Structures are given as C-alpha cells and as structure tokens.
Coordinates of C-alpha atoms and ligand atoms in Angstrom, one line a residue:
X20 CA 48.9 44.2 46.8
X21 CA 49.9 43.9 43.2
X22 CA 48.7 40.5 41.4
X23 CA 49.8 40.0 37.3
X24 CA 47.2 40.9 35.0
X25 CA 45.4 37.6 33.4
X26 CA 46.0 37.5 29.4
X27 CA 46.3 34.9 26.7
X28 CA 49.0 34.9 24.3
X29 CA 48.4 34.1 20.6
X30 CA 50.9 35.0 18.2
X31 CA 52.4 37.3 20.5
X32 CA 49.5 39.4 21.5
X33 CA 47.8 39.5 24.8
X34 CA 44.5 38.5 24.4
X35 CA 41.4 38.3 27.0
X36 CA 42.0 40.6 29.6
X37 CA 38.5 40.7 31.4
X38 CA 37.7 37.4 30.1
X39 CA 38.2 35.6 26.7
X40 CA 35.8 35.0 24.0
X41 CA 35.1 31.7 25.3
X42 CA 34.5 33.0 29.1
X43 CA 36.4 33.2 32.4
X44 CA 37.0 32.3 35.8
X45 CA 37.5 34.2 38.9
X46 CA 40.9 33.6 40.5
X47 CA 41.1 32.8 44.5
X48 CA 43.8 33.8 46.6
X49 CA 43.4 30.5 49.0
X50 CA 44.8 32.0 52.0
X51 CA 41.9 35.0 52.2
X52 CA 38.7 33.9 49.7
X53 CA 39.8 37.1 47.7
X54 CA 39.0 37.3 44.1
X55 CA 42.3 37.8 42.6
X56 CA 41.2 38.4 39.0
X57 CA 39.7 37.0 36.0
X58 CA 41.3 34.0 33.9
X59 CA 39.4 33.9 30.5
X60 CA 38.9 30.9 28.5
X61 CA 39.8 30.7 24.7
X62 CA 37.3 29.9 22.3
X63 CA 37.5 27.4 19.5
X64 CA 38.6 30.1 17.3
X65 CA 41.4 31.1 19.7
X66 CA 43.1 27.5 20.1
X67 CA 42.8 27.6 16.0
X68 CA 45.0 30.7 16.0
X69 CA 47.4 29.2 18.4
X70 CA 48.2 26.0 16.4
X71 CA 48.6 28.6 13.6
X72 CA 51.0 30.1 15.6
X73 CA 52.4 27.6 17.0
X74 CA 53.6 26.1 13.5
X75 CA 54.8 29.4 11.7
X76 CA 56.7 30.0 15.4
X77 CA 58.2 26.5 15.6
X78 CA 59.7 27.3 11.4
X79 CA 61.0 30.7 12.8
X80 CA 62.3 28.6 15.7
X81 CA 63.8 26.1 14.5
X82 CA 66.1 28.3 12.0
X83 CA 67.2 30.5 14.8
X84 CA 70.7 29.6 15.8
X85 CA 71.4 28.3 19.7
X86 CA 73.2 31.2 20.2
X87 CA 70.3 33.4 19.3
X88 CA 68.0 31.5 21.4
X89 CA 70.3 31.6 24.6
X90 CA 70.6 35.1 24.4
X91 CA 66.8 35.6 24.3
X92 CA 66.6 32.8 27.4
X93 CA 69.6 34.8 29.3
X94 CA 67.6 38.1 28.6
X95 CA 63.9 36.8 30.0
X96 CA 66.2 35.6 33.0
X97 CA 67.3 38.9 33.4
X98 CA 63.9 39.9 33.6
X99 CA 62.8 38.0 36.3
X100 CA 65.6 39.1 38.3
X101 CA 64.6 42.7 38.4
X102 CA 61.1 41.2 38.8
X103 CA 61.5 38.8 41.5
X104 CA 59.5 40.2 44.1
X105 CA 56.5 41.0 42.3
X106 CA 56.6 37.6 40.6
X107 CA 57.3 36.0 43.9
X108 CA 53.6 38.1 45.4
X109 CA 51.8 37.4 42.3
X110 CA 52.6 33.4 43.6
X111 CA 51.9 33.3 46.6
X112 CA 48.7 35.1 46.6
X113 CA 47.2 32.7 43.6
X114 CA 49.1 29.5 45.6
X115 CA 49.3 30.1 49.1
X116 CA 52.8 29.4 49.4
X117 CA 54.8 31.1 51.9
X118 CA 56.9 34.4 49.8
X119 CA 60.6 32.9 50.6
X120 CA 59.4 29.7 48.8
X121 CA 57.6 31.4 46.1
X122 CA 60.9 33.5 46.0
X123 CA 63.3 30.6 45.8
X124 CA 60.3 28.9 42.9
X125 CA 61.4 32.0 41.0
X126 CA 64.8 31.7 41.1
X127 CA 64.5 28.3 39.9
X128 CA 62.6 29.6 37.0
X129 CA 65.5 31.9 36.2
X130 CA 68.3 28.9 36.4
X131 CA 66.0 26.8 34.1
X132 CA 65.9 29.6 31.7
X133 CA 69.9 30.0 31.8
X134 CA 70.7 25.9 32.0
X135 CA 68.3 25.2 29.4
X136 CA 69.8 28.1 27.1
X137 CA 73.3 27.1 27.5
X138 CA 72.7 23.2 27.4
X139 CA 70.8 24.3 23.8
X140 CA 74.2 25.1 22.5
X141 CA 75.9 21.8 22.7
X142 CA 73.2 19.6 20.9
X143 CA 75.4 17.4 19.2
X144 CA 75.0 14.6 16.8
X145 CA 77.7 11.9 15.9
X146 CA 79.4 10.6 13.3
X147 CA 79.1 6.9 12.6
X148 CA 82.1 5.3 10.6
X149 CA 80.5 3.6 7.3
X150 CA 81.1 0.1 5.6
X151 CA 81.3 1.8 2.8
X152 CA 84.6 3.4 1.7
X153 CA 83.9 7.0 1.0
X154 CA 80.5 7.3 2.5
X155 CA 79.7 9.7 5.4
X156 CA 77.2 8.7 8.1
X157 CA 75.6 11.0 10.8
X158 CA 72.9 10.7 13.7
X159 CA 71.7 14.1 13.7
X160 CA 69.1 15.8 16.8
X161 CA 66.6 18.0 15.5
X162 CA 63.3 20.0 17.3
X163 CA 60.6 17.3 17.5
X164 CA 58.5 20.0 16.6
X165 CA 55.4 22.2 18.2
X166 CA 54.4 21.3 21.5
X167 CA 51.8 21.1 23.6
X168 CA 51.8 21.1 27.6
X169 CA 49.0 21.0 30.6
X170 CA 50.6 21.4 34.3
X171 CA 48.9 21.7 37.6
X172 CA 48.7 24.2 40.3
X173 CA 51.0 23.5 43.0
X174 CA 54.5 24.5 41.5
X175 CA 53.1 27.8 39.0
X176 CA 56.5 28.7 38.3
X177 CA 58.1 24.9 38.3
X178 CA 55.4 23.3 36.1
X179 CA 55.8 25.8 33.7
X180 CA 59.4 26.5 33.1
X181 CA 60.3 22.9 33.5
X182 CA 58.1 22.8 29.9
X183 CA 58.9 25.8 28.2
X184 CA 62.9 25.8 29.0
X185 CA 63.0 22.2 27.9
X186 CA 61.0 23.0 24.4
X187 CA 62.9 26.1 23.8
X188 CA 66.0 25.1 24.5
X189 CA 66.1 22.3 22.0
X190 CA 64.3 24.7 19.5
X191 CA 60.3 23.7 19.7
X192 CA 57.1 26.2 19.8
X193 CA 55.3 25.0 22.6
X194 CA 51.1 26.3 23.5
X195 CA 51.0 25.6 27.3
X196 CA 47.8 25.8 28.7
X197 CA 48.9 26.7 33.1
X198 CA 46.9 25.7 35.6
X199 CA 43.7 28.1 35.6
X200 CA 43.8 28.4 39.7
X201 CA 47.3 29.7 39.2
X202 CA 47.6 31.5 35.7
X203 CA 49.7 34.2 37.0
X204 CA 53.4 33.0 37.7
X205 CA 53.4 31.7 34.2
X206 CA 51.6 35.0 32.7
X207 CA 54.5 36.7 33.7
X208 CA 57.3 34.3 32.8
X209 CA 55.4 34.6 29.0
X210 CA 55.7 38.3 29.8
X211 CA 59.7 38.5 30.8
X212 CA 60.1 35.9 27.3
X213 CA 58.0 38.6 25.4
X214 CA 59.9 41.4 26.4
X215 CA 63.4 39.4 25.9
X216 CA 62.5 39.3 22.4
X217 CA 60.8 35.8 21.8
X218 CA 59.6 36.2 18.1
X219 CA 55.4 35.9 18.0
X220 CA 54.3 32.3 18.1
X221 CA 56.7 30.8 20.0
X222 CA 55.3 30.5 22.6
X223 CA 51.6 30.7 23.1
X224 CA 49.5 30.6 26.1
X225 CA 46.0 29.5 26.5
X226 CA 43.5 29.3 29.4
X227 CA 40.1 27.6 29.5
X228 CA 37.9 24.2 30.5
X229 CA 40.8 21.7 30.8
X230 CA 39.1 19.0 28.8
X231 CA 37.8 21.0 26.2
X232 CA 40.9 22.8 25.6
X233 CA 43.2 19.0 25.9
X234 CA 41.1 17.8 23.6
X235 CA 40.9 20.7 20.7
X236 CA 45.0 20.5 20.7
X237 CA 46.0 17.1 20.6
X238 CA 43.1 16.6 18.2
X239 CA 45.4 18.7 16.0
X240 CA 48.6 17.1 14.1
X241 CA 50.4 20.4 14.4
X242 CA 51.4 19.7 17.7
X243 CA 53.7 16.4 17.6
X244 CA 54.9 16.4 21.6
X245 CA 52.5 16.1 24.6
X246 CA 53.7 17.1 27.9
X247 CA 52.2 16.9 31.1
X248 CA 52.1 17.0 34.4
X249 CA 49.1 16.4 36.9
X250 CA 47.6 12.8 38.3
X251 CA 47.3 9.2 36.8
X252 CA 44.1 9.4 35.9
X253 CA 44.6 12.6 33.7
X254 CA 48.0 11.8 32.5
X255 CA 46.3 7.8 31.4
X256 CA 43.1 10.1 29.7
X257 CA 45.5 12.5 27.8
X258 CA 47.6 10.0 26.6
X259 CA 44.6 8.1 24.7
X260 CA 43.8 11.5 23.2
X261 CA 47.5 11.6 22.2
X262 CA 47.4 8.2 20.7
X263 CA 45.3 9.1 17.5
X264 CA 48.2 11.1 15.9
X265 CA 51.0 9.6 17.4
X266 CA 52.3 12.5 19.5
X267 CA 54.9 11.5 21.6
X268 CA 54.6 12.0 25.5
X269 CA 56.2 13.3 28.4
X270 CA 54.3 11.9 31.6
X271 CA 55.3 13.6 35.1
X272 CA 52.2 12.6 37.3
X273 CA 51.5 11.6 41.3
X274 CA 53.7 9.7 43.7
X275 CA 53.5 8.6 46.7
X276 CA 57.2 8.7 48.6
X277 CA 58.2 5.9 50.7
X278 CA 60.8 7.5 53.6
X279 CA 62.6 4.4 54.8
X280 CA 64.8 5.7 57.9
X281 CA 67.2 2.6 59.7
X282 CA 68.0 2.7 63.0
X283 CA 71.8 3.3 62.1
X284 CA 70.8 6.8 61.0
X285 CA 71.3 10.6 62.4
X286 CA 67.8 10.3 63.3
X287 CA 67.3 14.3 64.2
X288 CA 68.7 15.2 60.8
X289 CA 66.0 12.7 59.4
X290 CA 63.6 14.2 61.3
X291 CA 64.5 17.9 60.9
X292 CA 64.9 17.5 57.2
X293 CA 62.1 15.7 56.4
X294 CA 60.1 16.8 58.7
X295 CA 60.5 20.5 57.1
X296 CA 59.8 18.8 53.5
X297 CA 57.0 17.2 54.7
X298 CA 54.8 20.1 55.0
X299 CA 56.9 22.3 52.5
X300 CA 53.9 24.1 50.3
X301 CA 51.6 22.3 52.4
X302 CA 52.3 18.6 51.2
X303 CA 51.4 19.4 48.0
X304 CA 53.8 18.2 46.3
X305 CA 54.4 15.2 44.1
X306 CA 57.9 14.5 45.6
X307 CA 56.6 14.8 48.9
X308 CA 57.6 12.2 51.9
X309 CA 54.4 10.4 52.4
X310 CA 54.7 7.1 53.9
X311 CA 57.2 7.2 56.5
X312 CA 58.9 3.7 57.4
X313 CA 60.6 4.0 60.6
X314 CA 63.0 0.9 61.9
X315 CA 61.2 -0.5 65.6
X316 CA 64.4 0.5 67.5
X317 CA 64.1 4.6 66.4
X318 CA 60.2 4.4 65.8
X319 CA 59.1 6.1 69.4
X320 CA 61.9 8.9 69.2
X321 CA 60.8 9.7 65.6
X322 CA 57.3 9.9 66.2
X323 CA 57.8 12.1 68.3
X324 CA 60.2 14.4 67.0
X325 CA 58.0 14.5 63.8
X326 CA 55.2 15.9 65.6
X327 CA 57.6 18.0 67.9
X328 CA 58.4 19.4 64.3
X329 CA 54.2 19.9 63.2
X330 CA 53.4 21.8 65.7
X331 CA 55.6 24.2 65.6
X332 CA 55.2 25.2 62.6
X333 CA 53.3 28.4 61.7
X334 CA 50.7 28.1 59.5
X335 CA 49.0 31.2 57.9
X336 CA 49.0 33.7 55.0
X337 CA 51.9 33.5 52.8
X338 CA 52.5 37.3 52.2
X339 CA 52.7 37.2 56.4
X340 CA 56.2 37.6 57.9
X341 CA 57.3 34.4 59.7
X342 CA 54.9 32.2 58.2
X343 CA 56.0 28.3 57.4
X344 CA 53.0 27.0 55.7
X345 CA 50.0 28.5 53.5
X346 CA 46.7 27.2 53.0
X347 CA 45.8 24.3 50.9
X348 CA 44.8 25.4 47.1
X349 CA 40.7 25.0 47.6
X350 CA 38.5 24.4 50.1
X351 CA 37.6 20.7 48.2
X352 CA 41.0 19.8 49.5
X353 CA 40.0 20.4 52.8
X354 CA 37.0 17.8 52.8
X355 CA 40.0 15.1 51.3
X356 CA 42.2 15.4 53.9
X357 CA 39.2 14.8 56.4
X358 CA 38.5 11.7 54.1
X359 CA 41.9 10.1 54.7
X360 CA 41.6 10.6 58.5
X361 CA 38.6 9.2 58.9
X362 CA 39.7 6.7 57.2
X363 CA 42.7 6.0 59.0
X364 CA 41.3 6.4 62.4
X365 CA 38.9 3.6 61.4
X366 CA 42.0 1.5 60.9
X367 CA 43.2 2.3 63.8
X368 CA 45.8 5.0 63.3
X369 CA 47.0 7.3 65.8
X370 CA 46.9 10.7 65.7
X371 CA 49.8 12.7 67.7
X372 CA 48.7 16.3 66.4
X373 CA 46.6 18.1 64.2
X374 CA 43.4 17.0 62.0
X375 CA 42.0 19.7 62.3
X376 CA 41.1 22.9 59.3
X377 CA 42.3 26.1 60.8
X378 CA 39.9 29.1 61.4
X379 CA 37.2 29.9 58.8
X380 CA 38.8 31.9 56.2
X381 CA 41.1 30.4 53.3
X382 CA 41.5 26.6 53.1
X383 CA 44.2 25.9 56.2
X384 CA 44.8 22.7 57.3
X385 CA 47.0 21.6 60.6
X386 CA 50.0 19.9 59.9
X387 CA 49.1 16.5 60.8
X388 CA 51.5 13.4 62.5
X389 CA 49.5 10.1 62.2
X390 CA 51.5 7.1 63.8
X391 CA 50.9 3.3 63.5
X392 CA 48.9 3.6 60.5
X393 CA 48.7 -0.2 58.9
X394 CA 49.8 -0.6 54.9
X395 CA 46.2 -0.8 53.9
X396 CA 45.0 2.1 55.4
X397 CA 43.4 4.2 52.2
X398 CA 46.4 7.1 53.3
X399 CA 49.2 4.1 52.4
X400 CA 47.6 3.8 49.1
X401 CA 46.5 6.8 47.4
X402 CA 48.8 10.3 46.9
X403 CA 47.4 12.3 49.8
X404 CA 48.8 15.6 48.1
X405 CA 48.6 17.6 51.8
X406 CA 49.8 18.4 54.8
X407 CA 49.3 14.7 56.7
X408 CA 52.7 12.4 57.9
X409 CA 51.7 8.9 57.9
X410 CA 54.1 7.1 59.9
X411 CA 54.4 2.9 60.6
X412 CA 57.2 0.6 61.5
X413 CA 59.2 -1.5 59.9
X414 CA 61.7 -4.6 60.6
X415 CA 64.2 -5.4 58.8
X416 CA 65.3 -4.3 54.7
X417 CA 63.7 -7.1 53.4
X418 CA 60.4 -6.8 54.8
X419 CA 60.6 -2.4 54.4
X420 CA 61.4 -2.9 50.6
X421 CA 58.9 -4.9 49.8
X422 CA 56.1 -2.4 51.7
X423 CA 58.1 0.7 50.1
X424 CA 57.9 -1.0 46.1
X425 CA 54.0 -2.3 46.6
X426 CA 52.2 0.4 44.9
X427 CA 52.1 1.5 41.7
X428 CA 53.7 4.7 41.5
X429 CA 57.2 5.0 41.2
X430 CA 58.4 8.8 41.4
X431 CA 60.5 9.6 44.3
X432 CA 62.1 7.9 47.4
X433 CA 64.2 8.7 50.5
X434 CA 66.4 6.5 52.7
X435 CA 68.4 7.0 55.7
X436 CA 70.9 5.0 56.6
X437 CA 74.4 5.6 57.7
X438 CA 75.8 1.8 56.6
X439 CA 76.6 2.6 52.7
X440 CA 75.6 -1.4 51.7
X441 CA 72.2 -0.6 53.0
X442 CA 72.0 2.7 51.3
X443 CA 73.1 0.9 47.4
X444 CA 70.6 -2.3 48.3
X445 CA 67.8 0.3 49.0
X446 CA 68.7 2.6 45.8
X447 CA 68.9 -0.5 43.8
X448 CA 65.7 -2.0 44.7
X449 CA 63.6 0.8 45.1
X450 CA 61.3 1.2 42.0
X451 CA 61.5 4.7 41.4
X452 CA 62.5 7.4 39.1
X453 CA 64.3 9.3 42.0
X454 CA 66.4 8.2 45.4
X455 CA 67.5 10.6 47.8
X456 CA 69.7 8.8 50.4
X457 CA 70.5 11.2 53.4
X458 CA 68.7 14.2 51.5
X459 CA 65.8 15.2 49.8
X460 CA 67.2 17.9 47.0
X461 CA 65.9 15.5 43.7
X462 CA 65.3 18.4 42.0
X463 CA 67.6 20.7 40.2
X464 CA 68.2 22.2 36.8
X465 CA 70.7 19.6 35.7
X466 CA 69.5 16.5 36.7
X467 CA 66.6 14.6 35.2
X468 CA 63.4 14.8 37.6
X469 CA 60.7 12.0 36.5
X470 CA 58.9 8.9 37.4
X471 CA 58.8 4.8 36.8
X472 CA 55.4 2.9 36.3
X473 CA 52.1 4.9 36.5
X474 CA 54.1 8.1 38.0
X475 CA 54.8 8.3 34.4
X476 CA 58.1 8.7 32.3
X477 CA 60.9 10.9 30.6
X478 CA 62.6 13.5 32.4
X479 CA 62.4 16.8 33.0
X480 CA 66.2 18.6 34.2
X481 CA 69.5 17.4 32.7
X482 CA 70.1 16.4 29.2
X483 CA 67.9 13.9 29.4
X484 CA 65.3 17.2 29.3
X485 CA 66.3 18.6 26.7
X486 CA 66.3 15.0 24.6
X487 CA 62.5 14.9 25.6
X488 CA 61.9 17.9 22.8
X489 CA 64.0 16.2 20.0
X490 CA 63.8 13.4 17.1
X491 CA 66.8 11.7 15.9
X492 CA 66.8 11.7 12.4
X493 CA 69.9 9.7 10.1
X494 CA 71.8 10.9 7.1
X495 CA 74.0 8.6 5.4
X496 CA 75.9 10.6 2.6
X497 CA 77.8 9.4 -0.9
X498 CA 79.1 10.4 -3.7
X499 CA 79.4 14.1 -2.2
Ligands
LIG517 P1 44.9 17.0 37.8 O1 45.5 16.0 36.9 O2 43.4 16.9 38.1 O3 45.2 18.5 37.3 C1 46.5 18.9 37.0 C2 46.4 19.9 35.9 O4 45.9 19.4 34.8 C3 45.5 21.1 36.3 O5 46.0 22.3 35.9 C4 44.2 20.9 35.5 O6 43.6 22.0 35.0 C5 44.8 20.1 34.3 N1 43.8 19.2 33.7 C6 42.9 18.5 34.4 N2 42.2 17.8 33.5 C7 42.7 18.0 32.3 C8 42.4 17.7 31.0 N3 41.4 16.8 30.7 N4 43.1 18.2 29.9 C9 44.1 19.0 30.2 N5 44.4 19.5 31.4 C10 43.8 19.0 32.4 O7 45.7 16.9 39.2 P2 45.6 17.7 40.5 O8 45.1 16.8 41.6 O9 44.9 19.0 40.3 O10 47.1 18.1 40.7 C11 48.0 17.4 41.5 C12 48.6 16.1 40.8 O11 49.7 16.5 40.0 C13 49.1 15.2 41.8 O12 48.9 13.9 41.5 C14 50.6 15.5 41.7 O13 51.4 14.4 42.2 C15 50.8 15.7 40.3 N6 52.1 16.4 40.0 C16 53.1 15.7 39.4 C17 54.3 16.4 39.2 C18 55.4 15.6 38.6 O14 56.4 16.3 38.1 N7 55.5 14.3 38.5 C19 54.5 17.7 39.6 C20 53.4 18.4 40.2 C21 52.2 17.7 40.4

C-alpha cells in the first residue's frame, strides 16, 4: 500500500512534509474515501524563495549544454523505469485510474523525458543571407526564460511532464504548481529529476490555494512563460493575470469531441475503439469522444453496440485485478453527472444503460449510453468531463459538420469514414486542433497536442513543444 510522500521543492530541498507553513490538505484516494496523505500549502514566503530559485536555476540552466541536459533527462527516465510500479500505485490510488493505465501514463512520462532531451539537442537557428556584402545575419532560439505552470488532476503524470519536458528541454526553470488532489505522480517525477542530478532551482514545486498561489507567481516578472492546463474559465482568468507583465501563454483547456461515424464505415471497429476511449479514466478526459454523430443508416446498430460495450465494462478500484474503469475524482462530480441527465431526460434523451452512482463508497459512476439526445440538450454544449456517451443522428456531411463546428471549443475530433474524400472534407473543415480519422491515438511524444478557439492554443508534443519555451532573438553582425 505504498503512496509517495507529499513535499514541496524549493531550491532543491523538500520542504513541508506534514504540511507547509502555509497549511495542508488531506489527499483522497477516490476509489475508497481513504486519506492518502497531507499536501501542504506554501506560504508567501515560500513562493518568494521559489522565484528566487527559479531565476538563479534558469542562469545555471540556460549555460548548461543540451548534451548535459539530455543526459540528466535520460537519467530521471531511467529512474522511473526501475520505479514504474510504485509510481504507477501512487497514481492510481490519488486518481482512481485503473494500474495498466496508470502504468502506460508512466511510461509516457519516461518517453517525454527521452524525446524532449534528445529534441533539445537540435535547436537550431539559421543563417539569413545579408544585403550587405560582408555582413553576417542569424535568427537565433534561446530559453524564453523561467516558467510558470498549473495542470489539473486527471492525467498526474501527463499534465506534468508535458510541462516540465517541454521547459527543460529547451533550457527554462519552470515552478509547477500539480494539481493538489493528485500531488503524488509529479512528487515523484521531481524526485527521479532530483536524483538524476537536476542542479537546485530548476525545477521547483509548489502546492497550495490555486488562486492564491496563481496569483503570487504571475504577479512576479521573474517568470516570463505561463502554462496551463485546466477549463476555459480558469485558463480565460489566468491569462488576465498574465496580461500585466506580458508573459507569454500556453493554453491547453476543455473540449468537447464531436465523433462523426458515416455509414460507409467498419462500424464495430468504431464502436470497439471508441467505445473503449469513451470511458478510458472514466471520461475524464479533455480528448474524450463526447458527442457522438452517427449517420441514420448505422444509428440503431451503433446504439447498441455502444451500450453492449458500457455494460460490460468493470467498474471498481483501480489497484483491483481486471478492473476497466475507476471512480470519478470527487464525489462533486457525482452530483454533475446527475445534472446533465436530468437535464437530458427533460429533453427527451434516451437512456440505454447506466445513470446511476455505484455503491456507497468512492465516487463510481455507471458508464452511461444516452441515445437521441437533441443538439441543445445542456450535455451537447458543455464538456461533461465523465463517464456519459451522448449519441444523436445525423444526415448527410453538410448538415454533421456544421452540428460538429457549432461550439466553441476546438480541441479534438474523430471521423469515420472509409471513402478518403469524405475523410479530407471532414479533416479540413473541422475546427480543431486535433483529427483522428479511423483512430483516436492524438497524443504522442512527437506530435503537437493542442487546441483552436476557447480550447486554447500552442502545443504541447513535437517541435512545435519545444518552440512554446523559446524566444527568437536576431543578430546581424559587421565588421567582425
Ligand atoms: P480547473 O480549471 O478548475 O482546474 C484545473 C487545475 O487548475 C486544477 O489543478 C486546479 O487546482 C487548478 N486551478 C484552478 N483554479 C486555479 C487558479 N485560479 N490558479 C491556478 N490554478 C488553478 O479544471 P477541472 O475541471 O478541475 O479540470 C478539468 C478541465 O481541464 C477540463 O476542462 C479539461 O478538459 C481540462 N483539461 C485540458 C487538457 C488539455 O490538454 N487541453 C488536459 C487535461 C484537462
């Protein structure tokens, strides 16, 4: 039964182990109502020290060559290797998750670490030929400079490394402040970076009241880069705080996936896979399929098959063998999800299973098929961030674009079509930062994960993650 010990870290020490000098938190394990441990909450006086540390970290950074930095990125990967089990626990008991997720979440910790290390390596500037004979000009990418990062609960290992491995690659200090419902997935990435040999102040990890803690940082000038990830609302708020000294931003907030499948599809692969993804970590997830537009001629046969999927899925404790899908994060999640069915039975929605919280310990909810739920059902509108399929039908591409493009997020998207003319009119006219035709993997190391319109924007994954830590700055040279 292990679970990571809860510390701060400042200027590479651990601080706050039974709480910190600005208070604490007890930690839940979701699935069982189990205190888990105390998060403290820095003080004033603590956040002080860490843009201290921040700033002397980011100079000792900054002058550390890429190959240096790798080999410390490499060597925290290494870490979590020989840790992945006890990382993986730590997870799911804070998140609920089942343990092969959480153990899959930590392996993609360890590729971020070793993509982002490498990728560091081969920043490279260009030379622009001058109008003036003699004269040397170059674009040249440097660290935009300390950082400072908020992420959410529901991907404790994701979240974070998706910041850190970005920042550190490119050669930033970074103070990340994790979600305090799930502190200890990224306490012990911090620890496997620590141990690697990450000089003091590189990173720095803080805990505390969300707001109070937001708004002491980016009050700050040290920290020139905001990063987040969490809803609109928060991301909109942060960004205003930003705003005073022009920090620049990195906005990865809600969605709300359309899942547009035409009847020319393999319609049991569509269900199958996105069925699965559907209720992976309990529909809490940003990416997550949640408005499912189904062509008339396959709507029956996939309304079924989507709740054939539901139900037999088992729902429980993560640690349990067997077990497909944990509990919701918090109980307050429960009384949402009954908000949206009521909601959706009032406009006339069909339920074909679930809707229902399971048992009377840890925050379970059924996986839930609702079918012929009309576009301005409150379900169709707002990010339902659980375990509910709304499904409705659609006729022709005209008519299911224009249903999939009218809200105002923009993160992810999913078609299925075997007729490759459909497939490019959909990817082209879906507003979105992400399209997966025939699949749902949108996420990996090397490719840039991130939203359009209020699911925010700049990337996270690929190049274009490692350009989100850096400036561009121009030299143009004569006479030497
Ligand atoms: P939330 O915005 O309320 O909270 C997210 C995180 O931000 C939490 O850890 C919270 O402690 C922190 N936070 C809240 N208020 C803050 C403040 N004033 N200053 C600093 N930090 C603050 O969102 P939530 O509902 O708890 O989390 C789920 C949301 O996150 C969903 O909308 C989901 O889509 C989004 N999300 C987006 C991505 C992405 O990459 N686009 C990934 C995961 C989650």
């Amino acid at each position: 039964m292990a679970y990571e010990t809860i510390e701060m870290l400042i200027d590479g020490a651990w601080r706050g182990k039974d709480g910190g000098d600005g208070g604490g938190e007890d930690i839940i394990n979701p699935a069982t109502g189990e205190v888990l441990g105390v998060c403290p909450h820095a003080s004033a006086a603590e956040l002080d020290m860490a843009l201290a540390a921040a700033e002397k970290g980011f100079e000792i950074w900054r002058n550390t060559s890429p190959l240096a930095r790798q080999k410390v990125m490499e060597g925290a990967a290494r870490i979590l290797e020989d840790r992945i089990d006890a990382v993986a626990e730590t997870l799911t008991r804070e998140q609920g998750k089942p343990f092969g997720e959480s153990k899959l979440e930590v392996g993609f910790v360890i590729d971020m670490f070793r993509w982002y290390g490498e990728e560091g390596k081969r920043v490279y500037g260009r030379i622009v030929p001058s109008r003036v004979p003699g004269a040397r000009q170059m674009v040249v990418r440097e660290p935009v400079g300390p950082v400072a990062a908020f992420v959410a609960w529901n991907f404790p290992g994701t979240n974070v490394i998706r910041k850190i491995s970005g920042a550190l690659g490119a050669g930033c200090s970074i103070i990340i402040k994790p979600s305090e419902e799930t502190p200890g997935t990224a306490v012990a990435i911090a620890r496997a970076l620590q141990d690697a040999g990450l000089p003091d102040g590189v990173l720095n990890m803080v805990f505390g009241v969300p707001d109070t803690v937001s708004r002491h940082l980016l009050a700050s000038p040290v920290c020139k880069k905001l990063s987040f990830t969490g809803s609109v609302p928060v991301g909109k708020h942060l960004q205003k705080l930003a705003a005073d000294t022009l920090k620049r931003c990195t906005m990865e907030l809600g969605g709300h996936a359309p899942v547009v499948v035409f009847d020319d599809a393999d319609v049991e692969k569509a269900v199958k896979t996105m069925g699965g993804f559907k209720f992976r970590n309990a529909g809490q997830v940003c990416i997550s399929p949640t408005r499912f537009f189904v062509q008339e001629k396959v709507y029956p046969h996939f309304v079924e098959g989507l709740t054939e999927v539901a139900k037999s899925l088992k729902v429980g404790n993560g640690m349990d063998k067997g077990v497909e899908m944990g509990p919701l994060i918090a109980e307050r999640r429960i009384e949402v999800m009954e908000t949206f069915l009521n909601d959706a039975r009032e406009h006339g929605a069909r339920i074909t299973t679930g809707a229902e919280r399971i048992g009377n310990v840890g925050s379970f909810f059924a996986p839930t098929v609702l079918s012929d739920v009309p576009d301005d059902a409150m379900i169709m509108n707002e990010e339902p961030f659980g375990p509910l399929a709304p499904v409705a039908p659609f006729k022709g591409i005209d008519d299911v674009l224009e249903r999939a493009n009218a809200l105002s997020f923009g993160l992810a998207s999913y078609v299925w079509t075997s007729n490759g003319a459909t497939a490019r009119a959909m990817s082209d006219g879906l507003n979105s930062g992400m399209v997966g035709v025939n699949n749902p993997a949108v996420s990996t190391p090397e490719t840039p994960f991130g939203g359009v319109n209020e699911s925010g924007y700049g990337s996270e994954g690929g190049i274009e993650g490692l350009e989100a830590y850096q400036r561009v700055k121009f030299v143009t040279e004569v006479g030497v």
